[in-house]
Amino acid sequence: DIQMTQSPSSVSASVGDRVTITCRASQGISSWLAWYQQKPGKAPKLLIYAASSLQSGVPSRFSSSGSGTDFTLTISSLQPEDFATYYCQQANSFPPVTFGQGTKLEIK
Amino acid sequence: QVQLVESGGGVVQPGGSLRLSCAASGFTFSSYGMHWVRQAPGKGLEWVAFIRYDGSNKYYADSVKGRFTISRDNSKNTLYLQMNSLRAEDTAVYYCAKDVGLEWLLLDFDYWGQGTLVTVSS
């Protein structure tokens, strides 16, 4: 199985900050990577698929890049509603689908 | 609009069984593969199972293989997860999720239900 490792596990930031979250795959996954946002008590929400394609309705302050084993999610200017937990997920090798352990973005 | 509504969760003793349902609306259910994903309390996301749009292929995580069965009834727009031989480690919120691929498997989940909590405890 492909292991997905996110860093950091948690990060504190302020409204307006630029934040970057990293996701590393244990083997190459080309561009088959998605990012999800999850708020407490809610279902995950798809933000980005195919490593860099923004899901419909997702604000343009979210962006992602990478291919192979290393990927980043960037939020260019944090808004209050962005404080949540973010998960990466590989879509290259199946079964199984695998997720990163999550990065909790907290208010500083 | 797309809606996925899970039901059937609850408290069950170890070794017991439970069947979850996921009622779908707002899209052509019979054209999309569907997944179950779970999340243990305070933990991350774990993929559980997938069923092809026509029910012809099913895949499972090793942790549930042989104990859980995914199925669907396209005439009722409903997805199911039959869970047998339940263990404490199966305690989680179970989400159904729609695959983005139209009659194809793309492994991105564009819509999720609200989740249903399964607690395995004596």
mmCIF file of N, CA and C in Angstrom, chain A residues 1 32-34 36 38 41-46 48-50 55 87 89-101, chain B residues 35 37 39 42-47 49-50 58-62 65 95 100 105-115:
data_model
loop_
_atom_site.group_PDB
_atom_site.id
_atom_site.type_symbol
_atom_site.label_atom_id
_atom_site.label_comp_id
_atom_site.label_asym_id
_atom_site.label_seq_id
_atom_site.Cartn_x
_atom_site.Cartn_y
_atom_site.Cartn_z
ATOM 1 N N ASP A 1 0.836 -1.190 0.000
ATOM 2 C CA ASP A 1 0.000 0.000 0.000
ATOM 3 C C ASP A 1 0.878 1.250 0.000
ATOM 4 N N TRP A 32 -1.847 11.905 -9.299
ATOM 5 C CA TRP A 32 -3.092 11.363 -8.764
ATOM 6 C C TRP A 32 -3.214 11.658 -7.274
ATOM 7 N N LEU A 33 -3.435 12.938 -6.980
ATOM 8 C CA LEU A 33 -3.533 13.367 -5.597
ATOM 9 C C LEU A 33 -4.701 14.320 -5.421
ATOM 10 N N ALA A 34 -5.418 14.150 -4.332
ATOM 11 C CA ALA A 34 -6.520 15.044 -3.986
ATOM 12 C C ALA A 34 -6.293 15.619 -2.592
ATOM 13 N N TYR A 36 -8.519 17.394 0.715
ATOM 14 C CA TYR A 36 -9.835 17.577 1.332
ATOM 15 C C TYR A 36 -9.701 18.480 2.554
ATOM 16 N N GLN A 38 -11.734 19.329 6.175
ATOM 17 C CA GLN A 38 -12.761 18.836 7.081
ATOM 18 C C GLN A 38 -12.863 19.739 8.300
ATOM 19 N N GLY A 41 -17.029 17.889 13.120
ATOM 20 C CA GLY A 41 -18.393 17.387 13.040
ATOM 21 C C GLY A 41 -18.992 17.368 11.645
ATOM 22 N N LYS A 42 -18.173 17.666 10.646
ATOM 23 C CA LYS A 42 -18.657 17.712 9.265
ATOM 24 C C LYS A 42 -17.931 16.698 8.402
ATOM 25 N N ALA A 43 -18.537 16.403 7.248
ATOM 26 C CA ALA A 43 -17.887 15.521 6.290
ATOM 27 C C ALA A 43 -16.749 16.249 5.577
ATOM 28 N N PRO A 44 -15.769 15.516 5.088
ATOM 29 C CA PRO A 44 -14.719 16.146 4.280
ATOM 30 C C PRO A 44 -15.309 16.779 3.021
ATOM 31 N N LYS A 45 -14.582 17.764 2.509
ATOM 32 C CA LYS A 45 -14.979 18.477 1.295
ATOM 33 C C LYS A 45 -13.815 18.429 0.323
ATOM 34 N N LEU A 46 -14.082 18.032 -0.913
ATOM 35 C CA LEU A 46 -13.034 17.971 -1.923
ATOM 36 C C LEU A 46 -12.624 19.379 -2.330
ATOM 37 N N ILE A 48 -9.232 19.933 -4.117
ATOM 38 C CA ILE A 48 -8.361 19.844 -5.279
ATOM 39 C C ILE A 48 -8.237 18.387 -5.698
ATOM 40 N N TYR A 49 -8.264 18.138 -7.013
ATOM 41 C CA TYR A 49 -8.059 16.806 -7.544
ATOM 42 C C TYR A 49 -7.005 16.879 -8.641
ATOM 43 N N ALA A 50 -6.491 15.718 -9.002
ATOM 44 C CA ALA A 50 -5.421 15.644 -10.016
ATOM 45 C C ALA A 50 -4.273 16.606 -9.687
ATOM 46 N N GLN A 55 -11.527 22.149 -7.397
ATOM 47 C CA GLN A 55 -12.909 21.687 -7.497
ATOM 48 C C GLN A 55 -13.828 22.903 -7.646
ATOM 49 N N TYR A 87 -6.588 16.957 4.562
ATOM 50 C CA TYR A 87 -6.095 15.614 4.261
ATOM 51 C C TYR A 87 -5.693 15.524 2.792
ATOM 52 N N GLN A 89 -4.837 12.669 -0.294
ATOM 53 C CA GLN A 89 -5.303 11.312 -0.615
ATOM 54 C C GLN A 89 -4.746 10.910 -1.973
ATOM 55 N N GLN A 90 -4.148 9.737 -2.044
ATOM 56 C CA GLN A 90 -3.620 9.288 -3.323
ATOM 57 C C GLN A 90 -4.712 8.518 -4.083
ATOM 58 N N ALA A 91 -4.731 8.752 -5.389
ATOM 59 C CA ALA A 91 -5.718 8.124 -6.263
ATOM 60 C C ALA A 91 -5.013 7.356 -7.385
ATOM 61 N N ASN A 92 -3.782 6.934 -7.123
ATOM 62 C CA ASN A 92 -2.993 6.263 -8.152
ATOM 63 C C ASN A 92 -3.071 4.752 -8.073
ATOM 64 N N SER A 93 -3.046 4.230 -6.861
ATOM 65 C CA SER A 93 -2.985 2.787 -6.660
ATOM 66 C C SER A 93 -4.195 2.339 -5.857
ATOM 67 N N PHE A 94 -4.892 1.361 -6.371
ATOM 68 C CA PHE A 94 -6.161 0.935 -5.764
ATOM 69 C C PHE A 94 -6.363 -0.555 -5.990
ATOM 70 N N PRO A 95 -6.933 -1.295 -5.061
ATOM 71 C CA PRO A 95 -7.135 -0.810 -3.676
ATOM 72 C C PRO A 95 -5.841 -0.899 -2.879
ATOM 73 N N PRO A 96 -5.709 -0.202 -1.763
ATOM 74 C CA PRO A 96 -6.735 0.691 -1.240
ATOM 75 C C PRO A 96 -6.466 2.140 -1.609
ATOM 76 N N VAL A 97 -7.468 2.981 -1.457
ATOM 77 C CA VAL A 97 -7.255 4.419 -1.390
ATOM 78 C C VAL A 97 -6.591 4.713 -0.051
ATOM 79 N N THR A 98 -5.616 5.608 -0.021
ATOM 80 C CA THR A 98 -4.979 5.955 1.252
ATOM 81 C C THR A 98 -4.935 7.465 1.434
ATOM 82 N N PHE A 99 -5.105 7.862 2.683
ATOM 83 C CA PHE A 99 -5.104 9.268 3.073
ATOM 84 C C PHE A 99 -3.882 9.571 3.932
ATOM 85 N N GLY A 100 -3.472 10.824 3.915
ATOM 86 C CA GLY A 100 -2.509 11.285 4.903
ATOM 87 C C GLY A 100 -3.172 11.360 6.262
ATOM 88 N N GLN A 101 -2.360 11.579 7.284
ATOM 89 C CA GLN A 101 -2.876 11.550 8.648
ATOM 90 C C GLN A 101 -3.594 12.838 9.041
ATOM 91 N N HIS B 35 -18.359 4.764 -2.566
ATOM 92 C CA HIS B 35 -17.402 4.321 -1.555
ATOM 93 C C HIS B 35 -18.005 4.456 -0.157
ATOM 94 N N VAL B 37 -16.220 5.334 3.551
ATOM 95 C CA VAL B 37 -15.007 5.816 4.224
ATOM 96 C C VAL B 37 -15.366 5.989 5.694
ATOM 97 N N GLN B 39 -14.123 7.082 9.890
ATOM 98 C CA GLN B 39 -13.243 7.929 10.694
ATOM 99 C C GLN B 39 -13.467 7.591 12.166
ATOM 100 N N GLY B 42 -11.625 11.097 16.709
ATOM 101 C CA GLY B 42 -10.376 11.832 16.838
ATOM 102 C C GLY B 42 -9.267 11.402 15.898
ATOM 103 N N LYS B 43 -9.583 10.544 14.945
ATOM 104 C CA LYS B 43 -8.570 10.003 14.028
ATOM 105 C C LYS B 43 -8.794 10.476 12.603
ATOM 106 N N GLY B 44 -7.959 9.975 11.701
ATOM 107 C CA GLY B 44 -8.038 10.358 10.299
ATOM 108 C C GLY B 44 -9.016 9.498 9.511
ATOM 109 N N LEU B 45 -8.978 9.686 8.206
ATOM 110 C CA LEU B 45 -9.903 9.027 7.291
ATOM 111 C C LEU B 45 -9.336 7.681 6.838
ATOM 112 N N GLU B 46 -10.209 6.681 6.780
ATOM 113 C CA GLU B 46 -9.827 5.348 6.303
ATOM 114 C C GLU B 46 -10.842 4.882 5.274
ATOM 115 N N TRP B 47 -10.371 4.608 4.078
ATOM 116 C CA TRP B 47 -11.243 4.041 3.041
ATOM 117 C C TRP B 47 -11.630 2.623 3.433
ATOM 118 N N ALA B 49 -14.535 0.602 1.486
ATOM 119 C CA ALA B 49 -15.013 -0.252 0.409
ATOM 120 C C ALA B 49 -15.483 0.584 -0.774
ATOM 121 N N PHE B 50 -15.506 -0.057 -1.947
ATOM 122 C CA PHE B 50 -15.962 0.567 -3.187
ATOM 123 C C PHE B 50 -16.818 -0.425 -3.956
ATOM 124 N N LYS B 58 -16.401 -5.088 -6.650
ATOM 125 C CA LYS B 58 -16.365 -4.568 -5.274
ATOM 126 C C LYS B 58 -14.951 -4.746 -4.733
ATOM 127 N N TYR B 59 -14.509 -3.783 -3.961
ATOM 128 C CA TYR B 59 -13.177 -3.834 -3.369
ATOM 129 C C TYR B 59 -13.275 -3.441 -1.899
ATOM 130 N N TYR B 60 -12.359 -4.004 -1.108
ATOM 131 C CA TYR B 60 -12.417 -3.778 0.336
ATOM 132 C C TYR B 60 -11.036 -3.498 0.896
ATOM 133 N N ALA B 61 -11.002 -2.736 1.981
ATOM 134 C CA ALA B 61 -9.775 -2.599 2.755
ATOM 135 C C ALA B 61 -9.491 -3.929 3.441
ATOM 136 N N ASP B 62 -8.211 -4.224 3.626
ATOM 137 C CA ASP B 62 -7.842 -5.486 4.286
ATOM 138 C C ASP B 62 -8.468 -5.603 5.669
ATOM 139 N N LYS B 65 -12.085 -6.911 5.047
ATOM 140 C CA LYS B 65 -12.325 -7.966 4.067
ATOM 141 C C LYS B 65 -12.796 -9.242 4.766
ATOM 142 N N TYR B 95 -18.967 7.257 6.485
ATOM 143 C CA TYR B 95 -19.453 8.146 5.432
ATOM 144 C C TYR B 95 -19.619 7.367 4.129
ATOM 145 N N VAL B 100 -16.053 10.628 -8.437
ATOM 146 C CA VAL B 100 -16.297 11.643 -9.467
ATOM 147 C C VAL B 100 -16.461 11.035 -10.846
ATOM 148 N N LEU B 105 -13.757 4.722 -12.671
ATOM 149 C CA LEU B 105 -13.221 4.873 -11.327
ATOM 150 C C LEU B 105 -12.106 5.904 -11.352
ATOM 151 N N LEU B 106 -12.338 7.023 -10.670
ATOM 152 C CA LEU B 106 -11.324 8.075 -10.627
ATOM 153 C C LEU B 106 -10.767 8.304 -9.229
ATOM 154 N N LEU B 107 -11.427 7.765 -8.223
ATOM 155 C CA LEU B 107 -10.918 7.769 -6.859
ATOM 156 C C LEU B 107 -10.814 9.147 -6.238
ATOM 157 N N ASP B 108 -11.595 10.096 -6.713
ATOM 158 C CA ASP B 108 -11.788 11.359 -6.001
ATOM 159 C C ASP B 108 -13.233 11.358 -5.523
ATOM 160 N N PHE B 109 -13.456 11.871 -4.321
ATOM 161 C CA PHE B 109 -14.788 11.797 -3.714
ATOM 162 C C PHE B 109 -15.391 13.197 -3.681
ATOM 163 N N ASP B 110 -16.324 13.470 -4.591
ATOM 164 C CA ASP B 110 -16.801 14.848 -4.709
ATOM 165 C C ASP B 110 -18.006 15.164 -3.837
ATOM 166 N N TYR B 111 -18.736 14.158 -3.383
ATOM 167 C CA TYR B 111 -19.841 14.386 -2.458
ATOM 168 C C TYR B 111 -19.803 13.331 -1.363
ATOM 169 N N TRP B 112 -20.095 13.793 -0.152
ATOM 170 C CA TRP B 112 -20.084 12.932 1.022
ATOM 171 C C TRP B 112 -21.407 13.091 1.779
ATOM 172 N N GLY B 113 -21.811 12.032 2.439
ATOM 173 C CA GLY B 113 -22.938 12.154 3.349
ATOM 174 C C GLY B 113 -22.495 12.801 4.653
ATOM 175 N N GLN B 114 -23.424 12.925 5.570
ATOM 176 C CA GLN B 114 -23.130 13.558 6.852
ATOM 177 C C GLN B 114 -22.499 12.584 7.845
ATOM 178 N N GLY B 115 -22.565 11.306 7.528
ATOM 179 C CA GLY B 115 -21.959 10.281 8.375
ATOM 180 C C GLY B 115 -22.935 9.685 9.371
#
